[in-house]
Short mmCIF file of C-alpha atoms and ligand atoms in Angstrom, two decimals:
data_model
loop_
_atom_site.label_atom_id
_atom_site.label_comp_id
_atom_site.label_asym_id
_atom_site.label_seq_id
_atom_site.Cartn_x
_atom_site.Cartn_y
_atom_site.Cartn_z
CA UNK E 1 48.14 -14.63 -171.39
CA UNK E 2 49.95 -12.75 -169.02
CA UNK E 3 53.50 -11.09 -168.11
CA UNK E 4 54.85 -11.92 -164.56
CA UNK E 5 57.67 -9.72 -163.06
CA UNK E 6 59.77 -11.77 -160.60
CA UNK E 7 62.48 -9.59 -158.42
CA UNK E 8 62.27 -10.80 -154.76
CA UNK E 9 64.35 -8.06 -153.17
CA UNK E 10 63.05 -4.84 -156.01
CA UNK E 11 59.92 -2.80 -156.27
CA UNK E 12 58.53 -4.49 -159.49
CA UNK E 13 55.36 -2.02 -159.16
CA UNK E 14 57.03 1.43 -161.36
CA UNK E 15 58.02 -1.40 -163.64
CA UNK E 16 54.15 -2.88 -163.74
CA UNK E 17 52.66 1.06 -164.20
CA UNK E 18 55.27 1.43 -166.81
CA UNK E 19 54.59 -1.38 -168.66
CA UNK E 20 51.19 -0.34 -168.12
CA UNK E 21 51.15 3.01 -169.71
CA UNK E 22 52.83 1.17 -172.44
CA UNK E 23 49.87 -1.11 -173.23
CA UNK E 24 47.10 -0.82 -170.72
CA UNK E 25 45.85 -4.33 -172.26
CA UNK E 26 48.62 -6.12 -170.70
CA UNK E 27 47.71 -8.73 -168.01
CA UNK E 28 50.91 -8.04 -165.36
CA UNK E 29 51.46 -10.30 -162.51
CA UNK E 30 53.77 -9.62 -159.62
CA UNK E 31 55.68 -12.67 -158.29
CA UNK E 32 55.15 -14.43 -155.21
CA UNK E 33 51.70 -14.00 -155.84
CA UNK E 34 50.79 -15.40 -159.10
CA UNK E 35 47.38 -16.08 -159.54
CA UNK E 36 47.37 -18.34 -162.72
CA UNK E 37 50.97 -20.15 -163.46
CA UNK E 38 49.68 -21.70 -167.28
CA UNK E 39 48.82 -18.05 -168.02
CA UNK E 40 52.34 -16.72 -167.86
CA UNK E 41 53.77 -16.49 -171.18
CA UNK E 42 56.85 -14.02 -170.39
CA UNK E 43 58.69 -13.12 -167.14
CA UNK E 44 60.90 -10.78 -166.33
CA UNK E 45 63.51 -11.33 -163.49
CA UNK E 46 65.69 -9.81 -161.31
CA UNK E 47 67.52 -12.62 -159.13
CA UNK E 48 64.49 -14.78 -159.45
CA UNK E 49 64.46 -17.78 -156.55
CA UNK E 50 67.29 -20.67 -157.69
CA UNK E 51 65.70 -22.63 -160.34
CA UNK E 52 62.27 -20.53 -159.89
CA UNK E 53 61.12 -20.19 -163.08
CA UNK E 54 60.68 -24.18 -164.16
CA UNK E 55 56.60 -24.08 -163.15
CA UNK E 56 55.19 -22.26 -165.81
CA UNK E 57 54.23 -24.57 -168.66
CA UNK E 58 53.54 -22.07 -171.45
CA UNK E 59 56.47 -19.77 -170.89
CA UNK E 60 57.80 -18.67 -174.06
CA UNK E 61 60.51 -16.18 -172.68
CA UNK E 62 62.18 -15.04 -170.04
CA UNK E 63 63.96 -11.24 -170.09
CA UNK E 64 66.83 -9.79 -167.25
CA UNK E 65 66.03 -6.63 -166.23
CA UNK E 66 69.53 -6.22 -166.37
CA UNK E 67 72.23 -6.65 -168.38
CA UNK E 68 73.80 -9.49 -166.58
CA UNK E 69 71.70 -12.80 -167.40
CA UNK E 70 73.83 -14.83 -165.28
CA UNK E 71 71.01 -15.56 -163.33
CA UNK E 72 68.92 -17.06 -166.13
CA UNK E 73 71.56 -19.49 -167.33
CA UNK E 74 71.96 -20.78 -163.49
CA UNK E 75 67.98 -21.65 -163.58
CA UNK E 76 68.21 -25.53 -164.43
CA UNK E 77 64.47 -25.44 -164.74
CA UNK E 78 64.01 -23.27 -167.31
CA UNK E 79 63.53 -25.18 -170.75
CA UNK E 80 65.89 -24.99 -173.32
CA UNK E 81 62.74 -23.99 -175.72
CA UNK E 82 62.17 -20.97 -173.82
CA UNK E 83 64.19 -17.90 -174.95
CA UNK E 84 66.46 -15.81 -173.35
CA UNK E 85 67.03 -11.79 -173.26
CA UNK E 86 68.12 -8.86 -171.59
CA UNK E 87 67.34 -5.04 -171.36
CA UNK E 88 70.15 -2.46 -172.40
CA UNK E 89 69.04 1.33 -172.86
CA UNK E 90 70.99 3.83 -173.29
CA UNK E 91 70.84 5.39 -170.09
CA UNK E 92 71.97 2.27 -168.72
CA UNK E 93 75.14 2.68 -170.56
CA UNK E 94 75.33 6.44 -169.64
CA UNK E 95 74.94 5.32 -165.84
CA UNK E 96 77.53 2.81 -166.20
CA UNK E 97 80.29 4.97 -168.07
CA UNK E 98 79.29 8.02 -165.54
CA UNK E 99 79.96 5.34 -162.62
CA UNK E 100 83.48 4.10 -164.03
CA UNK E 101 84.72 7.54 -164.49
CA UNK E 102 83.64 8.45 -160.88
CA UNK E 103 85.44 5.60 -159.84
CA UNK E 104 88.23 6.44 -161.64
CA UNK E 105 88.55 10.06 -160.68
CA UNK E 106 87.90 9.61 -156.76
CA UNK E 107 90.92 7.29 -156.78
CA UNK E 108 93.11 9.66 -158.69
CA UNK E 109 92.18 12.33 -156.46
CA UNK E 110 92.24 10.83 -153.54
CA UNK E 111 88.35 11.34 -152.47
CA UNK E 112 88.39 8.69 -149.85
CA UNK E 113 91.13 9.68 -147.98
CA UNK E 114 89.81 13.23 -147.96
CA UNK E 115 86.60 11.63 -146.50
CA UNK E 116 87.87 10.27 -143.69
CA UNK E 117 90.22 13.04 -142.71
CA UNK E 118 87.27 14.99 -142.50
CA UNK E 119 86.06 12.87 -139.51
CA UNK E 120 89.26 13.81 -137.65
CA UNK E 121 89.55 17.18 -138.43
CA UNK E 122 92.80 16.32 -140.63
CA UNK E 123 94.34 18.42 -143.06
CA UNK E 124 96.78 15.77 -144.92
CA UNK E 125 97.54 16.46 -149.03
CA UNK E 126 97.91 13.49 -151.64
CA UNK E 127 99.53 13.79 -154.50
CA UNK E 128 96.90 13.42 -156.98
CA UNK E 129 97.09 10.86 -159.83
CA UNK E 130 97.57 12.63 -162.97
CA UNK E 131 94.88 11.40 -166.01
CA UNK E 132 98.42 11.14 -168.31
CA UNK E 133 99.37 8.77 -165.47
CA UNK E 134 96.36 6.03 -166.26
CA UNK E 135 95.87 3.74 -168.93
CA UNK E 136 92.20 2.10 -168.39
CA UNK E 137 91.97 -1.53 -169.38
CA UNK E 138 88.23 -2.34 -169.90
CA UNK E 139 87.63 -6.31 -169.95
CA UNK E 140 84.60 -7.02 -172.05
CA UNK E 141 83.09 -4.65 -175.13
CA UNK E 142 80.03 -5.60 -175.03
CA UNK E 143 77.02 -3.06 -174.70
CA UNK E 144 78.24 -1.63 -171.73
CA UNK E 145 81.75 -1.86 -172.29
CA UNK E 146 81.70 -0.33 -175.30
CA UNK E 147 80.10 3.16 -174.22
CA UNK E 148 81.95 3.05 -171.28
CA UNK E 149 85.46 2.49 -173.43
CA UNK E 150 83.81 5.13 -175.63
CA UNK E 151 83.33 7.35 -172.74
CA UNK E 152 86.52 7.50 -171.09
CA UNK E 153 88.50 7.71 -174.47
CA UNK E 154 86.15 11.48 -175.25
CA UNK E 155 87.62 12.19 -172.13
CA UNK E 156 91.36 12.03 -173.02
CA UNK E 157 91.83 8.60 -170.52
CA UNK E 158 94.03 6.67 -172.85
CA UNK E 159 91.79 3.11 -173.21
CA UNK E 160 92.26 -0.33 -173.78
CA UNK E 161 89.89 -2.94 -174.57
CA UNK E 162 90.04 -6.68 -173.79
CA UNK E 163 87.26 -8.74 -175.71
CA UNK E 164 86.89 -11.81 -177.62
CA UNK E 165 87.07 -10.34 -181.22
CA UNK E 166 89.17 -7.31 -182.39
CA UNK E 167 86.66 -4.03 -181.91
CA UNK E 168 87.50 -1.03 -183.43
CA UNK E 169 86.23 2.00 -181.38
CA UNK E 170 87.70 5.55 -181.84
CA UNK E 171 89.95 6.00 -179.10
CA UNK E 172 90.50 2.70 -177.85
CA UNK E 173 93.59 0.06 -178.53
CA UNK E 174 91.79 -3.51 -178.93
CA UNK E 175 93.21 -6.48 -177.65
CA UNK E 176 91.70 -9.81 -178.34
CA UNK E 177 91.61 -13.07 -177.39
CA UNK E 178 93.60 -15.46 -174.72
CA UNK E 179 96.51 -14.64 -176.36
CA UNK E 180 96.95 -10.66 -176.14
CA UNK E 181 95.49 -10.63 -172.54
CA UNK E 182 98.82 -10.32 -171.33
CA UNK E 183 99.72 -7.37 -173.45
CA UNK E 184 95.92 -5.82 -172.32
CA UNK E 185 97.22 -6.25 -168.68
CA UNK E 186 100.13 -4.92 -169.16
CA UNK E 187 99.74 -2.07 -170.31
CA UNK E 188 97.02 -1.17 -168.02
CA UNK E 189 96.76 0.61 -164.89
CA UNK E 190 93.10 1.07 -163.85
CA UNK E 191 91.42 -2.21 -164.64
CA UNK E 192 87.46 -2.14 -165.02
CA UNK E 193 85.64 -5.87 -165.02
CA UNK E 194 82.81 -5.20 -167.40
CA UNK E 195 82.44 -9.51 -168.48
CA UNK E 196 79.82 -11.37 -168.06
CA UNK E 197 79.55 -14.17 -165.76
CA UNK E 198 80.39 -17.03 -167.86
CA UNK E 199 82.82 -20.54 -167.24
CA UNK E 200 86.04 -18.69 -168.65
CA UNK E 201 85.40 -15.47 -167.09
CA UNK E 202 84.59 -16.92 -163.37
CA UNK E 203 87.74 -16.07 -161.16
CA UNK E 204 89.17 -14.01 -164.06
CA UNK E 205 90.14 -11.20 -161.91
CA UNK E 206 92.73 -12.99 -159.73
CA UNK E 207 96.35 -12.74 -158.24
CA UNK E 208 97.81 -13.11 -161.58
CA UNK E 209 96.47 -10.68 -163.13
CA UNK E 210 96.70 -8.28 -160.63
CA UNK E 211 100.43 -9.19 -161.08
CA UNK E 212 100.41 -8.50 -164.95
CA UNK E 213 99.18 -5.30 -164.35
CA UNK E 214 101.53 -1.78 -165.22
CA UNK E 215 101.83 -0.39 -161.86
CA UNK E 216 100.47 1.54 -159.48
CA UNK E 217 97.43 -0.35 -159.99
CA UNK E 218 93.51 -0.08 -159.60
CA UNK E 219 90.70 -2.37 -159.42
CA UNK E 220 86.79 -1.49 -160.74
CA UNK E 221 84.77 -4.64 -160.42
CA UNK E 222 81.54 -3.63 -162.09
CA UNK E 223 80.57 -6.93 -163.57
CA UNK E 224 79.80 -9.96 -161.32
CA UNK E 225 81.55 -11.01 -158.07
CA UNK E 226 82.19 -14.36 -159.77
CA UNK E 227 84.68 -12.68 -161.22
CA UNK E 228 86.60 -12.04 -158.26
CA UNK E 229 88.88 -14.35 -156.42
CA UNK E 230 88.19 -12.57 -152.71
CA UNK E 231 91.36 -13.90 -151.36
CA UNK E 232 93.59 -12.56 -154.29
CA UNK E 233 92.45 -9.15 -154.06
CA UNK E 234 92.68 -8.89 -150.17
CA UNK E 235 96.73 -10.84 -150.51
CA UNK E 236 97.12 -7.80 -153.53
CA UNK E 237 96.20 -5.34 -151.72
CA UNK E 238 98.35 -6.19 -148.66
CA UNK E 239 101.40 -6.51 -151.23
CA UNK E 240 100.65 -3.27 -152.56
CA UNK E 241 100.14 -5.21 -156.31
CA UNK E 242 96.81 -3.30 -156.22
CA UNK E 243 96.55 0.22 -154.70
CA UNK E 244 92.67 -0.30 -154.14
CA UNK E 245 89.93 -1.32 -155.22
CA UNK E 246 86.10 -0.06 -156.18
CA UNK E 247 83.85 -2.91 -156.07
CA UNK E 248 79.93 -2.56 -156.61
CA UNK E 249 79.34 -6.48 -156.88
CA UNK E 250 80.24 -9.46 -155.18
CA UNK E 251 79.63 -12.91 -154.58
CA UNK E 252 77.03 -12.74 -151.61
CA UNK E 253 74.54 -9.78 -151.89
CA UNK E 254 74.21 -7.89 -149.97
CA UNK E 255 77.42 -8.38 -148.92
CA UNK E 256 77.70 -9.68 -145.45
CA UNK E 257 77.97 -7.37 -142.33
CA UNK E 258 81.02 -9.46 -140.75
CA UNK E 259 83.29 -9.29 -144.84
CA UNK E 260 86.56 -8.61 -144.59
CA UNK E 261 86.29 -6.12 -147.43
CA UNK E 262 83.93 -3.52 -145.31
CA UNK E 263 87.03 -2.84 -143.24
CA UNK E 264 89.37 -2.42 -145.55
CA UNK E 265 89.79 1.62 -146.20
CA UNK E 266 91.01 1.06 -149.62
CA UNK E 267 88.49 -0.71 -150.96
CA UNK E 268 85.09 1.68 -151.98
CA UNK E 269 82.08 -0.32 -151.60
CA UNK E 270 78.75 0.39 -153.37
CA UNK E 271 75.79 -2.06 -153.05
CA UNK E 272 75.06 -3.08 -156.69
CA UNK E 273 73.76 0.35 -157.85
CA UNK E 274 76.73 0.92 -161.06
CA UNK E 275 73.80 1.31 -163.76
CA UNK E 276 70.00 0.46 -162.75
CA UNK E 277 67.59 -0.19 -165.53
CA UNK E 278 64.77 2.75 -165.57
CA UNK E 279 61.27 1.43 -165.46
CA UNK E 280 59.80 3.35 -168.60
CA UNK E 281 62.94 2.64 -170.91
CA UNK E 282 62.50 -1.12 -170.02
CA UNK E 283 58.86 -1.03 -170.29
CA UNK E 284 59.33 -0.24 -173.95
CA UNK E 285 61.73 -3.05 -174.68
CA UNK E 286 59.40 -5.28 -172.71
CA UNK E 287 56.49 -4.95 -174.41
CA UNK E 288 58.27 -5.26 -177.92
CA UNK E 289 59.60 -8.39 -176.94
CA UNK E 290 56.96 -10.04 -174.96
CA UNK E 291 54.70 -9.36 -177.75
CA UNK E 292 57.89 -10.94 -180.03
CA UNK E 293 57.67 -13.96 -177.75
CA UNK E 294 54.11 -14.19 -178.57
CA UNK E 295 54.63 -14.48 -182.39
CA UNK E 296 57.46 -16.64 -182.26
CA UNK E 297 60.11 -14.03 -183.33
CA UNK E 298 63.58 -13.44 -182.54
CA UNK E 299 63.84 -11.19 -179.67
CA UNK E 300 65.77 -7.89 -179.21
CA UNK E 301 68.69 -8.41 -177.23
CA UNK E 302 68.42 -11.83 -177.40
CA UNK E 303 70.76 -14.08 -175.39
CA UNK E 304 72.92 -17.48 -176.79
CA UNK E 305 72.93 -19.59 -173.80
CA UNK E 306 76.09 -21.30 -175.63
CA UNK E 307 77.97 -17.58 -175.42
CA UNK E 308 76.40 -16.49 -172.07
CA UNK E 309 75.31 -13.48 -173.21
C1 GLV Y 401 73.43 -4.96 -163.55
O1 GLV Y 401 74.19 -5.55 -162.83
C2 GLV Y 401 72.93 -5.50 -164.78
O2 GLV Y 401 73.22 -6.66 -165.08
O3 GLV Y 401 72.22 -4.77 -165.49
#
C-alpha cells in the first residue's frame, strides 16, 4: 500500500516529511519515480500530467492539494470508481480572504501607480477610492468564498454573494441562481471570481458581464483562467468598462513571456500564489482520508464529479 504525491512543477518533499511526521508508517512515493504502480492506493496531485493518473490499478482515491479539482475531472483515465477530494484548511481561507482584500485595497489606493512613479522619480496624487465607494460581488460561496465574503463584510466592504443556492452569511446580500445574476452584477463594483472550473462557469467572466457591472469597475480573477474570456477583458479595459484588473490565474501557466496582459499597466499579475495549501495542515487531512479510502468510507471534502466540486 502506498501514497504517491504527483505535482510536476512543486516541491512534494515538505508535503512527504509532513505526512511523515503524521504517520511515520506511511509508504510515500514521489511521482515520476514510482517504484511500484499496483501499490498506490491514494495520490495526491497538483496539475498531474493530462490523463496521468489512469495506470494505477488499485487506486482507490485521488485528493487536490488544492481547492480547485478541475484538474481531476479533466483526467479521462481516472475510473469513475475511484473517489474524488480536495484539501481546504483554514489558513487557506485566511490566505485567500487576506489576498482579495489586498487586491482590493491596492486598487482603491492606487498602489500601482505609486509603484511606477517611483521609477521616475514622480510625485503624481490619485484620488483614492473610498471603501463607501465599493460594493464587492463575490461569485461562488463555497469554502473559500464564504470566508472571504465573511472577511470583507467584518471589514465594513458592503458584500454581495453570487452562488447557486440562497446563503445566508452575516453581512452579505445573497443572490442566487441564473436568474438574479443580473441584479448580483449590478450592483457590484469590485467583482472577485471565486467558481470553480465547471461547463457553466467556463467563460463566465466575459464582455457582458463586465457590461452589467455598477461602474467604475474592478476585476479579481482568483478562481481559474477558464473563467476568463482574454479578449473581453483586454476590449473592457480599452473601453474603460473595467478600470483594471488583478488576475492570479490564467489559462496557460505560467503565463507566457510574449501575453498581452504582462504589458498592460492596469492589470496586476501574480503567478498563482492567492492561497497555497501548507504542508502540515494538508498532511493531516491526508492521512484521515487516505486511511478513509482504505476502509471504503466517505471522504472529507469529498468531490461530486456531477457538481464539479
Ligand atoms: C488554488 O488554486 C487551489 O485550488 O487551491
Amino acid at each position: 500500500m502506498s501514497l504517491l504525491l504527483i505535482a510536476p512543477n512543486r516541491d512534494m518533499n515538505p508535503l512527504k516529511e509532513a505526512l511523515l511526521e503524521v504517520d511515520s508508517s506511511l509508504d510515500v512515493e514521489l511521482w515520476p519515480k514510482v517504484e511500484k504502480r499496483e501499490r498506490v492506493n491514494f495520490a495526491v496531485s497538483w496539475k498531474h500530467p493530462k490523463n496521468g493518473l489512469g495506470d494505477y490499478p488499485n487506486l482507490k482515491a485521488v485528493s487536490s492539494l488544492g481547492a480547485g479539482v478541475n484538474h481531476l475531472l479533466e483526467d479521462k483515465n481516472i475510473p469513475e470508481t475511484v473517489k474524488l477530494c480536495r484539501v481546504i484548511t483554514t489558513s487557506l481561507q485566511s490566505q485567500m480572504a487576506d489576498y482579495v482584500m489586498n487586491a482590493i485595497t491596492n486598487y482603491r489606493l492606487h498602489t500601482f501607480l505609486y509603484h511606477d512613479q517611483k521609477k521616475v522619480g514622480e510625485w503624481q496624487v490619485y484620488e483614492s477610492i473610498q471603501k463607501q465607494d465599493c460594493t464587492v460581488g463575490i461569485m461562488g460561496l463555497g469554502e473559500m468564498g464564504k470566508t472571504t465574503a465573511q472577511f470583507l463584510a467584518e471589514n465594513e466592504y458592503a458584500v454581495n454573494g453570487w452562488s447557486n443556492s440562497k446563503k445566508h452569511i452575516n453581512g452579505v446580500t445573497s443572490f442566487s441562481g441564473k436568474d438574479e445574476l443580473n441584479d448580483f452584477l449590478s450592483s457590484s463594483n469590485i467583482l472577485v471570481c471565486l467558481l470553480p472550473l465547471t461547463e457553466v462557469t467556463e467563460g463566465i467572466l466575459d464582455l457582458g458581464t463586465f457590461k452589467t457591472l455598477k461602474t467604475p469597475a474592478y476585476l479579481i480573477n482568483v478562481g481559474r483562467g477558464g473563467h476568463l474570456v482574454e479578449e473581453d477583458l483586454i476590449y473592457a479595459l480599452d473601453t474603460n468598462t473595467l478600470a483594471g484588473a488583478c488576475l492570479d490565474v490564467f489559462e496557460k501557466e505560467p503565463l507566457p513571456a510574449n501575453h498581452v496582459f504582462w504589458n498592460r499597466p492596469n492589470i496586476m499579475i501574480t503567478p498563482h500564489v492567492a492561497s497555497i495549501t501548507p504542508a502540515k495542515e494538508a498532511a493531516a487531512i491526508i492521512v484521515e482520508n487516505y486511511k478513509r479510502a482504505l476502509s471504503g468510507m466517505d471522504l472529507i471534502n469529498e468531490v461530486s464529479r456531477e457538481k464539479g466540486y
